[in-house]
Backbone as a printed PyTorch tensor [residue, N CA C, xyz], in Angstrom:
tensor([[[  67.9360, -217.3340,  -24.4010],
         [  67.2000, -215.8640,  -24.4060],
         [  67.0210, -215.4460,  -25.8010]],

        [[  68.1120, -215.3650,  -26.6720],
         [  67.9280, -214.7860,  -28.0040],
         [  66.8640, -215.2600,  -28.7950]],

        [[  66.6370, -216.6820,  -28.5730],
         [  65.7260, -217.5200,  -29.3900],
         [  64.3540, -217.1230,  -29.2470]],

        [[  64.0520, -216.7620,  -27.9740],
         [  62.7150, -216.2020,  -27.4690],
         [  62.4460, -215.0900,  -28.0800]],

        [[  63.3640, -214.1000,  -28.1040],
         [  63.1600, -212.8380,  -28.6140],
         [  62.8670, -212.9200,  -30.1190]],

        [[  63.6690, -213.7900,  -30.9380],
         [  63.5090, -213.8970,  -32.2840],
         [  61.7510, -214.4490,  -32.6810]],

        [[  61.6590, -215.5090,  -31.8120],
         [  60.3150, -216.0200,  -31.9880],
         [  59.1350, -215.0480,  -31.7650]],

        [[  59.2480, -213.9250,  -30.6710],
         [  58.3150, -212.9930,  -30.4320],
         [  58.1820, -211.9860,  -31.8400]],

        [[  59.3970, -211.6960,  -32.3670],
         [  59.5010, -210.7240,  -33.5200],
         [  59.1000, -211.4680,  -34.5290]],

        [[  59.0290, -212.6160,  -34.8140],
         [  58.4400, -213.3950,  -36.0320],
         [  56.9500, -213.3640,  -35.8140]],

        [[  56.5580, -213.5640,  -34.6910],
         [  54.9620, -213.5430,  -34.5150],
         [  54.3610, -212.0650,  -34.5900]],

        [[  55.1870, -211.1150,  -34.2730],
         [  54.6780, -209.6260,  -34.5510],
         [  54.6420, -209.4260,  -36.0510]],

        [[  55.6950, -209.9120,  -36.6290],
         [  55.8290, -209.6630,  -38.1310],
         [  54.7100, -210.1260,  -38.7900]],

        [[  54.3190, -211.4850,  -38.4850],
         [  53.1390, -212.1520,  -39.0640],
         [  51.8210, -211.4740,  -38.7030]],

        [[  51.6700, -210.8870,  -37.4960],
         [  50.5220, -210.0850,  -37.2080],
         [  50.3680, -208.9240,  -38.0650]],

        [[  51.5440, -208.1430,  -38.1720],
         [  51.6110, -206.8590,  -38.8700],
         [  51.1720, -207.3200,  -40.3980]],

        [[  51.7320, -208.2640,  -40.9640],
         [  51.5320, -208.5820,  -42.3150],
         [  50.2060, -209.0600,  -42.4460]],

        [[  49.4130, -209.7900,  -41.6490],
         [  48.0690, -210.1660,  -41.6280],
         [  47.2360, -208.9830,  -41.6360]],

        [[  47.5360, -207.9090,  -40.7170],
         [  46.5140, -206.8310,  -40.5050],
         [  46.8210, -206.0590,  -41.8170]],

        [[  47.9220, -205.9780,  -42.3890],
         [  48.0660, -205.1310,  -43.8640],
         [  47.2120, -205.8690,  -44.7780]],

        [[  47.3360, -207.2120,  -44.9510],
         [  46.5410, -207.7800,  -45.7410],
         [  45.0810, -207.6940,  -45.7080]],

        [[  44.5320, -207.6680,  -44.6280],
         [  43.2500, -207.4350,  -44.3340],
         [  42.6670, -206.1870,  -44.8340]],

        [[  43.4310, -204.9860,  -44.2740],
         [  43.2560, -203.7430,  -44.7930],
         [  43.3000, -203.5460,  -46.3510]],

        [[  44.3770, -204.1660,  -47.0100],
         [  44.5270, -204.1270,  -48.5350],
         [  43.0270, -204.8170,  -49.1120]],

        [[  42.8360, -205.9400,  -48.6240],
         [  41.5910, -206.7830,  -49.1000],
         [  40.0820, -205.8780,  -48.8890]],

        [[  40.1490, -205.4180,  -47.6560],
         [  38.9900, -204.4890,  -47.4090],
         [  39.0350, -203.2810,  -48.3190]],

        [[  40.0000, -202.5050,  -48.6320],
         [  40.0150, -201.5100,  -49.6120],
         [  39.7020, -201.8860,  -50.8300]],

        [[  40.1260, -203.0940,  -51.2890],
         [  39.7160, -203.7080,  -52.8110],
         [  38.2540, -203.8210,  -52.7560]],

        [[  37.4900, -204.5980,  -51.7950],
         [  36.2180, -204.7200,  -51.7250],
         [  35.4650, -203.4230,  -51.6300]],

        [[  35.9880, -202.4120,  -51.0870],
         [  35.2220, -201.2400,  -50.8300],
         [  35.1730, -200.5170,  -52.1460]],

        [[  36.3630, -200.4630,  -53.0850],
         [  36.4600, -199.5800,  -54.2620],
         [  35.7960, -200.2950,  -55.5440]],

        [[  35.7300, -201.6980,  -55.4520],
         [  35.2570, -202.5710,  -56.4420],
         [  34.0250, -201.9800,  -57.1440]],

        [[  32.9410, -201.9540,  -56.5030],
         [  31.6510, -201.3640,  -57.0210],
         [  31.7840, -200.0220,  -57.8200]],

        [[  32.4870, -199.1920,  -57.0910],
         [  32.6300, -197.8250,  -57.7540],
         [  33.4080, -197.9290,  -59.1110]],

        [[  34.4450, -198.8710,  -58.9700],
         [  35.3820, -199.0620,  -60.2680],
         [  34.6690, -199.4750,  -61.3390]],

        [[  33.6480, -200.5230,  -61.1190],
         [  32.7840, -201.2750,  -62.0390],
         [  31.7600, -200.3160,  -62.6960]],

        [[  31.1260, -199.3440,  -62.0440],
         [  30.2070, -198.3230,  -62.3670],
         [  31.0410, -197.4180,  -63.2820]],

        [[  32.2150, -196.8290,  -62.7630],
         [  32.8690, -196.0100,  -63.6450],
         [  33.3990, -196.7360,  -64.8600]],

        [[  33.4890, -197.9700,  -64.9540],
         [  34.0830, -198.6250,  -66.2820],
         [  32.8790, -198.6070,  -67.1290]],

        [[  31.6480, -198.8550,  -66.6070],
         [  30.2530, -198.9920,  -67.3960],
         [  30.0720, -197.6150,  -67.9640]],

        [[  30.1170, -196.5410,  -67.3070],
         [  29.9370, -195.1520,  -67.7460],
         [  30.8870, -194.6540,  -68.9780]],

        [[  32.0580, -195.1260,  -68.7350],
         [  33.0350, -194.8230,  -69.7910],
         [  32.6920, -195.6880,  -70.9550]],

        [[  32.3830, -196.9260,  -70.8000],
         [  31.8720, -197.7000,  -72.1110],
         [  30.8260, -197.0670,  -72.7230]],

        [[  29.7330, -196.6250,  -72.1590],
         [  28.6030, -195.9850,  -72.5940],
         [  29.0370, -194.5690,  -73.3910]],

        [[  29.9190, -193.9660,  -72.7560],
         [  30.3040, -192.5200,  -73.2220],
         [  31.0520, -192.8680,  -74.5750]],

        [[  31.7420, -193.8640,  -74.8430],
         [  32.5420, -194.0980,  -75.9450],
         [  31.6150, -194.8610,  -77.1370]],

        [[  30.4970, -195.3430,  -76.8240],
         [  29.5190, -195.9470,  -77.5620],
         [  28.5890, -195.0640,  -78.2300]],

        [[  28.1420, -193.9420,  -77.3240],
         [  27.0430, -193.1170,  -77.7630],
         [  27.5520, -192.1730,  -78.8570]],

        [[  28.8230, -191.4430,  -78.9280],
         [  29.2160, -190.6770,  -80.0410],
         [  29.3100, -191.3980,  -81.2720]],

        [[  29.7870, -192.6330,  -81.1510],
         [  30.0390, -193.3190,  -82.4750],
         [  28.8410, -193.5870,  -83.2710]],

        [[  27.6360, -193.8940,  -82.2980],
         [  26.2330, -194.2750,  -83.1240],
         [  25.7180, -192.9920,  -83.5760]],

        [[  26.0530, -191.7340,  -82.9920],
         [  25.2850, -190.5660,  -83.5760],
         [  26.0930, -189.8780,  -84.7960]],

        [[  27.1260, -190.2150,  -85.0670],
         [  27.9640, -189.7580,  -86.2920],
         [  27.3930, -190.2950,  -87.6080]],

        [[  26.3310, -191.3160,  -87.6030],
         [  25.7960, -191.8730,  -88.7670],
         [  24.8080, -190.9550,  -89.4760]]])
């Protein structure tokens, strides 16, 4: 009996970890385009003042 209980717990742990990983990956994919755009804007802001000082 204890063996079956441990097996079920192991299966539930795998399911929880899999769902957590899927959520984490989905959040990363969702945020990535905004982060890239933000990075491009920051890069432009640092380049523009340096060229106008000349």
